Amino acid sequence: MSFAAFAAACCACALTFAMAGPAGAKTVTLTKAEKAAAKHELTASKATVLGVVEGLTEFLPVSSTGHLLVAERLMHVGDKTATKDAADTYTIVIQAGAILAILVLFRKRIGEIIAGLFGRSVVGRRLLIVLVLAFIPAAVIGLAAESKIKEHLLKPWPVVGAWLVGAAAIFLIGSRLHHAGQSSGRGIADITNRDALIIGFAQALALWPGTSRSLVTILAALLVGLSLAAAVEFSFILGLLTLGAATAKDVVSNGKQLTDVYGVVNPAIGFVIAFIAAIIAVRWMLVYLQRHDLKVFAWYRLAAGVATIALIASSKI
């Protein structure tokens, strides 16, 4: 069995088990009318669209959360009180597809880190330490502020603000850092504890929906002196840890609620589509950044912000 097949099987089994729900897991009892409405809310076609959105945007510096929020509003997924929590959980669960893409694309590096965990690789052990250090700030701040973030920031206007600020940041410093990272810079094995913490606190900024975890971690990694290749690789592998933890937490807490409302098939469709789309997006970005800077993402974020303002003004979302 190939690594990809093995990883996919493990992820599928883990998600199925988690969504079955632990004892005492929160469940949802819907009326017949609500069940009928839920079937139309997350159809196979809508699950596919959201899977594409998640996979294409999770690791590009454009914010998957912002895109999913707008897409859900446009397709009226999670509009009702009875289905909102399940819809929010769905957008977290399909992250597992993007996570699997990183497991497959960076399997050699991840294998090295696993070897380091068992004392069989000095470089792998070092990477494991700095990954954990970079993970801690966002984990602590995210757990402490989760309810406030969902209440105040998970809305169209805050997302628009984050898109525009991110675009400005790329225009101001992105190109300079990009060129510095191409011409010089340290490798991923040279990341210090201090570097990891700086990148970790930068990652915490992405708790603001629309900011983009990939954007802030890549820029922070370039700022501390990593090469572009090292910055991108570390950002993506750090995402494996951060997104994996967030997905596991939400699935264990609300997985049963998700299946109560939407069943298993459509969430599974989103997972598979997100995996395929993420493979395509990450491979493209790795090649693109070898010859180009980040400006295209700044222009895209600017366009997304303006388009979303138009949607808000026209009451589409």
XYZ file of C-alpha atoms in Angstrom:
317
model
C 0.000 0.000 0.000
C 1.322 3.467 -0.918
C 1.818 6.198 1.676
C -1.030 8.216 0.173
C -3.457 5.309 0.370
C -2.387 4.494 3.915
C -2.734 8.123 5.037
C -6.129 8.436 3.375
C -7.352 5.262 5.066
C -6.122 6.488 8.457
C -7.797 9.887 8.035
C -11.053 8.334 6.874
C -11.120 5.900 9.804
C -10.286 8.640 12.291
C -12.980 10.958 10.945
C -15.596 8.206 10.892
C -14.808 7.207 14.455
C -14.758 10.798 15.695
C -18.000 11.746 13.960
C -19.693 8.774 15.568
C -19.302 10.811 18.711
C -17.986 10.018 22.172
C -20.310 9.263 25.023
C -22.233 12.390 25.927
C -21.430 14.134 22.639
C -23.769 16.929 21.653
C -26.547 15.758 19.358
C -29.227 17.606 17.453
C -32.878 16.661 17.180
C -34.489 18.166 14.107
C -38.132 18.372 13.172
C -39.233 16.789 9.896
C -39.287 20.200 8.251
C -35.780 20.984 9.508
C -34.464 17.635 8.258
C -35.921 18.306 4.828
C -34.401 21.790 4.805
C -30.997 20.426 5.859
C -30.961 18.079 2.842
C -31.271 21.077 0.546
C -28.805 23.143 2.546
C -25.808 20.867 1.987
C -26.363 18.956 -1.220
C -23.626 16.968 -2.947
C -23.056 19.857 -5.369
C -22.720 22.399 -2.549
C -20.410 20.046 -0.652
C -18.284 19.816 -3.791
C -18.108 23.585 -4.213
C -17.115 24.095 -0.574
C -14.536 21.322 -0.893
C -12.993 23.056 -3.898
C -12.962 26.393 -2.066
C -11.320 24.847 1.000
C -8.716 22.893 -0.927
C -7.698 25.749 -3.220
C -7.473 28.406 -0.513
C -6.262 26.613 2.639
C -2.542 26.920 1.885
C -2.557 29.865 -0.495
C -2.113 33.213 1.316
C -5.722 34.280 0.692
C -7.635 32.834 3.708
C -9.782 29.745 3.391
C -11.982 30.843 6.318
C -12.923 34.066 4.577
C -13.729 32.283 1.326
C -15.786 29.598 3.051
C -17.753 32.189 5.014
C -18.688 34.069 1.836
C -19.416 30.852 -0.088
C -21.664 29.528 2.670
C -23.589 32.793 2.808
C -24.066 32.812 -0.975
C -25.308 29.196 -0.982
C -27.356 29.611 2.217
C -25.554 26.838 4.052
C -25.991 27.172 7.810
C -28.506 29.994 7.495
C -30.836 28.499 10.066
C -30.222 28.337 13.799
C -30.744 24.556 13.817
C -28.008 23.976 11.226
C -25.490 26.766 11.834
C -23.253 24.814 14.231
C -23.271 21.799 11.909
C -22.298 24.011 8.949
C -19.452 25.550 10.948
C -18.244 22.053 11.858
C -18.425 20.966 8.218
C -16.037 23.730 7.154
C -13.604 22.541 9.832
C -13.949 18.846 8.968
C -13.130 19.303 5.283
C -9.814 20.805 6.375
C -8.811 17.185 6.923
C -8.693 16.793 3.146
C -6.186 19.653 2.882
C -4.222 18.190 5.795
C -3.983 14.871 3.975
C -2.603 16.707 0.935
C 0.296 18.024 3.040
C 0.894 14.554 4.473
C 1.254 13.225 0.946
C 3.263 16.076 -0.607
C 5.719 16.435 2.285
C 5.823 12.781 3.314
C 9.633 12.600 3.331
C 9.982 15.557 5.687
C 7.160 14.296 7.890
C 8.811 10.871 7.978
C 11.997 12.594 9.134
C 10.073 14.353 11.921
C 8.496 11.077 13.022
C 11.959 9.503 13.067
C 13.085 12.403 15.248
C 10.252 11.687 17.671
C 11.749 8.256 18.234
C 15.320 9.509 18.408
C 16.378 8.279 14.973
C 16.941 11.686 13.321
C 18.674 14.702 14.825
C 17.231 17.048 12.189
C 13.765 15.549 12.624
C 13.922 15.967 16.387
C 14.952 19.595 15.997
C 12.103 20.256 13.571
C 9.625 18.637 15.919
C 10.724 20.948 18.752
C 10.403 24.157 16.715
C 7.055 23.042 15.267
C 5.655 22.539 18.757
C 7.023 25.927 19.853
C 5.430 27.619 16.824
C 2.143 25.815 17.461
C 1.737 26.870 21.118
C 0.867 30.615 20.770
C -2.060 30.107 18.384
C -3.285 27.094 20.367
C -3.333 28.982 23.668
C -4.786 32.204 22.265
C -7.271 30.319 20.094
C -8.657 28.301 23.011
C -8.920 31.397 25.175
C -10.576 33.596 22.551
C -12.560 31.058 20.503
C -16.021 32.230 21.564
C -15.148 35.915 21.114
C -13.688 35.271 17.660
C -16.826 33.443 16.505
C -19.081 36.087 18.010
C -17.345 39.214 16.725
C -14.957 38.358 13.880
C -16.553 35.504 11.927
C -18.574 37.943 9.838
C -18.225 39.482 6.357
C -16.976 42.943 7.373
C -14.110 41.725 9.601
C -13.098 39.338 6.808
C -13.061 42.203 4.300
C -10.863 44.226 6.646
C -8.409 41.348 7.042
C -8.259 40.775 3.268
C -7.421 44.433 2.629
C -4.865 44.673 5.434
C -3.184 41.493 4.184
C -3.030 42.918 0.660
C -1.416 46.079 2.000
C 1.141 44.041 3.946
C 2.163 42.145 0.812
C 2.460 45.355 -1.217
C 4.573 46.989 1.504
C 6.957 44.189 2.524
C 6.071 41.026 0.639
C 8.198 41.594 -2.443
C 11.239 42.745 -0.471
C 11.114 39.728 1.826
C 10.447 37.443 -1.120
C 13.545 38.631 -2.999
C 15.668 38.395 0.148
C 14.428 34.863 0.682
C 15.309 33.869 -2.867
C 18.800 35.310 -2.825
C 19.780 34.127 0.638
C 18.344 32.758 3.845
C 18.644 29.824 6.174
C 17.217 26.366 5.622
C 14.403 24.730 7.527
C 16.863 22.782 9.681
C 18.346 26.084 10.909
C 15.181 27.436 12.544
C 15.922 28.543 16.101
C 13.565 28.480 19.076
C 13.290 32.261 18.819
C 12.378 32.016 15.121
C 9.725 29.431 15.924
C 8.096 31.586 18.590
C 8.050 34.634 16.305
C 6.400 32.572 13.561
C 4.028 31.106 16.144
C 2.851 34.498 17.388
C 2.442 35.604 13.776
C 0.283 32.533 13.192
C -1.938 33.665 16.072
C -2.803 36.764 14.012
C -4.559 34.431 11.577
C -7.174 33.689 14.232
C -8.768 36.814 12.739
C -10.781 35.296 9.840
C -9.579 36.553 6.475
C -5.985 37.110 7.559
C -4.563 33.819 6.199
C -2.405 31.558 8.290
C -0.138 30.821 5.334
C 0.419 34.519 4.615
C 1.478 35.565 8.109
C 3.646 32.513 8.755
C 5.467 32.791 5.410
C 6.086 36.519 5.908
C 7.248 35.947 9.506
C 9.573 33.136 8.421
C 11.086 35.359 5.740
C 11.405 38.177 8.265
C 13.513 36.044 10.645
C 15.847 35.144 7.786
C 14.635 31.861 6.314
C 14.922 31.192 2.608
C 11.698 31.298 0.628
C 11.677 27.518 0.180
C 12.191 26.972 3.912
C 9.542 29.557 4.815
C 6.913 27.929 2.604
C 7.739 24.392 3.724
C 7.718 25.302 7.412
C 4.427 27.190 7.006
C 2.772 24.210 5.350
C 4.047 21.645 7.851
C 3.118 23.914 10.759
C -0.353 24.057 9.200
C -0.485 20.272 9.394
C -0.088 20.489 13.169
C -2.291 23.556 13.724
C -5.126 22.589 11.397
C -4.946 18.974 12.524
C -5.440 19.992 16.159
C -8.306 22.348 15.294
C -10.013 19.708 13.148
C -9.644 16.996 15.789
C -11.039 19.265 18.508
C -14.081 20.271 16.480
C -14.828 16.789 15.164
C -14.681 15.225 18.622
C -16.850 18.014 20.067
C -19.368 18.427 17.239
C -18.899 15.527 14.820
C -22.080 13.786 15.962
C -23.983 17.013 15.471
C -22.638 17.251 11.914
C -23.822 13.769 10.975
C -27.167 14.283 12.710
C -27.857 17.268 10.478
C -26.065 16.508 7.191
C -25.345 12.792 7.307
C -21.994 11.238 6.325
C -21.971 11.188 2.508
C -21.855 14.913 1.744
C -19.189 15.716 4.370
C -17.157 12.832 2.897
C -17.527 14.348 -0.579
C -16.189 17.657 0.729
C -13.238 15.882 2.338
C -12.214 14.110 -0.878
C -12.650 17.181 -3.071
C -10.676 19.335 -0.619
C -7.820 16.813 -0.746
C -7.664 16.867 -4.547
C -7.947 20.661 -4.759
C -5.268 21.160 -2.086
C -2.839 18.880 -3.939
C -3.304 21.004 -7.061
C -3.049 24.342 -5.221
C 0.054 23.485 -3.188
C 1.920 22.033 -6.175
C 1.085 25.137 -8.206
C 2.198 27.513 -5.451
C 5.516 25.727 -4.914
C 6.341 26.142 -8.615
C 4.902 29.660 -8.935
C 6.939 31.144 -6.080
C 10.183 29.949 -7.624
C 9.843 32.674 -10.272
C 7.323 35.177 -8.933
C 6.729 37.227 -5.815
C 3.583 37.395 -3.669
C 1.975 40.374 -5.413
C -0.559 38.287 -7.303
C -2.020 37.260 -3.951
C -2.198 40.894 -2.838
C -4.155 41.817 -5.957
C -6.397 38.806 -5.443
C -7.069 39.741 -1.798
C -7.868 43.296 -2.871
C -10.305 42.002 -5.494
C -11.902 39.590 -3.016
C -12.371 42.401 -0.513
C -13.968 44.715 -3.064
C -16.206 41.927 -4.390
C -17.364 41.085 -0.882
C -18.148 44.741 -0.163
C -20.320 44.720 -3.308
C -22.079 41.545 -2.116
C -22.745 43.118 1.276
C -24.007 46.354 -0.292
C -26.376 44.424 -2.560
C -27.593 42.287 0.390
C -26.382 39.092 -1.288
C -24.664 38.060 1.929
